[in-house]
Amino acid sequence: LPKSANEVWTMDYTHDEVASGRKFRTLNLMDGYTRKALTIEVDTSLPGLRVVRVLERLAELRGLPQALRMDNGPELIAQELLDWCERNCVDARHIQPGKPNQNTYVERHNRSFRNEVLDAYVFENLAQVREISTEWLQIYNEERPHDALGRQPPAVFRALIESKTTSTSDLST
């Protein structure tokens, strides 16, 4: 189990289709310690190079994770992603095939996202998927209580952790 923020980010895909039948995918990333959903990237194709761009954007905002936990899908074993992990000293931790329980945090997140967004709407287009996903992500992170975090939303939990870390470091100086 992760013991601090940015120790392990977990990632996985979901998929659905808009009303016209056009299929789309979402790349879902979250911090395994704070349970904060870091992003939901939506598009018709999300290959390895796109995953790298998403990780670069998140790294600029949050710093790098120590490890990525993910399954063995083609995008997540892509050489571009593995090279990015190596360049950035990020441990690529692939779960065993057919064992989604080894990536439970993002699987739980995906189930909530599927029930509350993907199965709850008939989307007209990708822009609508992105808009609704962004709104849901904010509620998930800032308002929704998580049992594993003492019934606090991830943003509140992370703020508490950071304030304790700041308080502890202030005492030691």
Short mmCIF file of C-alpha atoms in Angstrom, two decimals, residues 5-123:
data_model
loop_
_atom_site.label_atom_id
_atom_site.label_comp_id
_atom_site.label_asym_id
_atom_site.label_seq_id
_atom_site.Cartn_x
_atom_site.Cartn_y
_atom_site.Cartn_z
CA ALA A 5 1.23 11.02 -2.14
CA ASN A 6 2.96 10.48 -5.49
CA GLU A 7 4.37 7.14 -4.36
CA VAL A 8 2.18 5.13 -6.75
CA TRP A 9 -0.13 6.42 -9.45
CA THR A 10 -2.59 3.88 -10.79
CA MET A 11 -4.00 3.96 -14.29
CA ASP A 12 -6.50 2.15 -16.45
CA TYR A 13 -8.92 2.62 -19.33
CA THR A 14 -12.68 2.62 -19.66
CA HIS A 15 -14.63 2.75 -22.90
CA ASP A 16 -18.07 3.69 -24.16
CA GLU A 17 -19.68 5.27 -27.21
CA VAL A 18 -21.53 8.45 -28.10
CA ALA A 19 -25.12 8.40 -29.46
CA SER A 20 -23.91 8.06 -33.06
CA GLY A 21 -22.11 4.83 -32.16
CA ARG A 22 -18.63 6.35 -32.30
CA LYS A 23 -16.52 4.62 -29.68
CA PHE A 24 -14.29 6.45 -27.21
CA ARG A 25 -11.93 5.59 -24.40
CA THR A 26 -10.96 7.27 -21.18
CA LEU A 27 -7.56 7.07 -19.53
CA ASN A 28 -8.10 7.33 -15.77
CA LEU A 29 -5.20 8.11 -13.46
CA MET A 30 -5.27 8.42 -9.70
CA ASP A 31 -2.90 8.72 -6.76
CA GLY A 32 -2.96 5.45 -4.86
CA TYR A 33 -2.42 7.09 -1.48
CA THR A 34 -4.71 10.12 -1.54
CA ARG A 35 -7.23 8.42 -3.88
CA LYS A 36 -7.33 11.67 -5.81
CA ALA A 37 -8.35 11.13 -9.41
CA LEU A 38 -5.64 12.99 -11.29
CA THR A 39 -7.26 13.10 -14.71
CA ILE A 40 -9.74 11.53 -17.05
CA GLU A 41 -8.43 11.85 -20.58
CA VAL A 42 -11.12 11.30 -23.23
CA ASP A 43 -10.62 10.53 -26.92
CA THR A 44 -11.24 7.97 -29.63
CA SER A 45 -7.64 6.79 -29.39
CA LEU A 46 -5.22 7.06 -26.48
CA PRO A 47 -1.97 5.39 -27.60
CA GLY A 48 1.26 5.16 -25.62
CA LEU A 49 2.61 8.52 -26.82
CA ARG A 50 -0.60 10.24 -25.68
CA VAL A 51 -0.27 8.53 -22.29
CA VAL A 52 3.23 9.98 -22.03
CA ARG A 53 1.92 13.49 -22.81
CA VAL A 54 -0.70 13.11 -20.07
CA LEU A 55 1.95 11.98 -17.61
CA GLU A 56 4.21 14.90 -18.55
CA ARG A 57 1.36 17.35 -17.94
CA LEU A 58 0.59 15.79 -14.55
CA ALA A 59 4.26 15.71 -13.57
CA GLU A 60 4.50 19.46 -14.18
CA LEU A 61 1.58 20.00 -11.79
CA ARG A 62 2.32 17.39 -9.10
CA GLY A 63 5.85 16.12 -9.55
CA LEU A 64 6.69 12.60 -10.66
CA PRO A 65 5.33 9.45 -9.07
CA GLN A 66 7.77 6.83 -7.82
CA ALA A 67 5.82 4.13 -9.63
CA LEU A 68 2.94 3.54 -12.04
CA ARG A 69 0.63 0.57 -11.46
CA MET A 70 -1.18 -0.54 -14.62
CA ASP A 71 -2.38 -3.54 -16.57
CA ASN A 72 -0.77 -4.99 -19.68
CA GLY A 73 -2.88 -3.30 -22.33
CA PRO A 74 -1.03 -2.37 -25.53
CA GLU A 75 -0.87 1.33 -24.64
CA LEU A 76 0.54 0.55 -21.20
CA ILE A 77 3.32 -1.71 -22.43
CA ALA A 78 4.16 0.64 -25.32
CA GLN A 79 7.85 1.40 -25.70
CA GLU A 80 7.19 5.17 -25.49
CA LEU A 81 5.70 4.73 -22.01
CA LEU A 82 8.43 2.37 -20.83
CA ASP A 83 11.11 4.76 -22.12
CA TRP A 84 9.41 7.67 -20.30
CA CYS A 85 9.40 5.65 -17.08
CA GLU A 86 13.08 4.82 -17.47
CA ARG A 87 14.08 8.43 -18.28
CA ASN A 88 12.19 9.69 -15.23
CA CYS A 89 13.18 6.88 -12.83
CA VAL A 90 9.54 5.81 -12.47
CA ASP A 91 8.99 2.13 -11.73
CA ALA A 92 6.54 0.61 -14.25
CA ARG A 93 4.56 -1.96 -12.25
CA HIS A 94 2.40 -4.09 -14.49
CA ILE A 95 -0.17 -6.27 -12.80
CA GLN A 96 -0.52 -9.93 -13.71
CA PRO A 97 -2.79 -10.53 -16.73
CA GLY A 98 -6.37 -11.20 -15.68
CA LYS A 99 -5.82 -9.91 -12.12
CA PRO A 100 -7.55 -6.50 -11.94
CA ASN A 101 -7.68 -6.89 -8.15
CA GLN A 102 -3.98 -5.98 -8.21
CA ASN A 103 -4.98 -2.48 -9.30
CA THR A 104 -7.96 -2.03 -6.98
CA TYR A 105 -7.85 1.74 -6.46
CA VAL A 106 -8.33 2.64 -10.09
CA GLU A 107 -10.72 -0.28 -10.62
CA ARG A 108 -12.93 1.07 -7.82
CA HIS A 109 -12.71 4.54 -9.35
CA ASN A 110 -13.60 3.13 -12.78
CA ARG A 111 -16.67 1.40 -11.34
CA SER A 112 -17.92 4.67 -9.84
CA PHE A 113 -17.16 6.54 -13.06
CA ARG A 114 -18.95 3.90 -15.13
CA ASN A 115 -22.05 3.89 -12.88
CA GLU A 116 -22.31 7.64 -12.38
CA VAL A 117 -21.17 8.97 -15.75
CA LEU A 118 -20.74 6.49 -18.58
CA ASP A 119 -23.91 4.49 -17.85
CA ALA A 120 -25.91 7.52 -16.73
CA TYR A 121 -25.73 9.59 -19.93
CA VAL A 122 -26.28 9.27 -23.64
CA PHE A 123 -23.50 11.48 -24.94
#
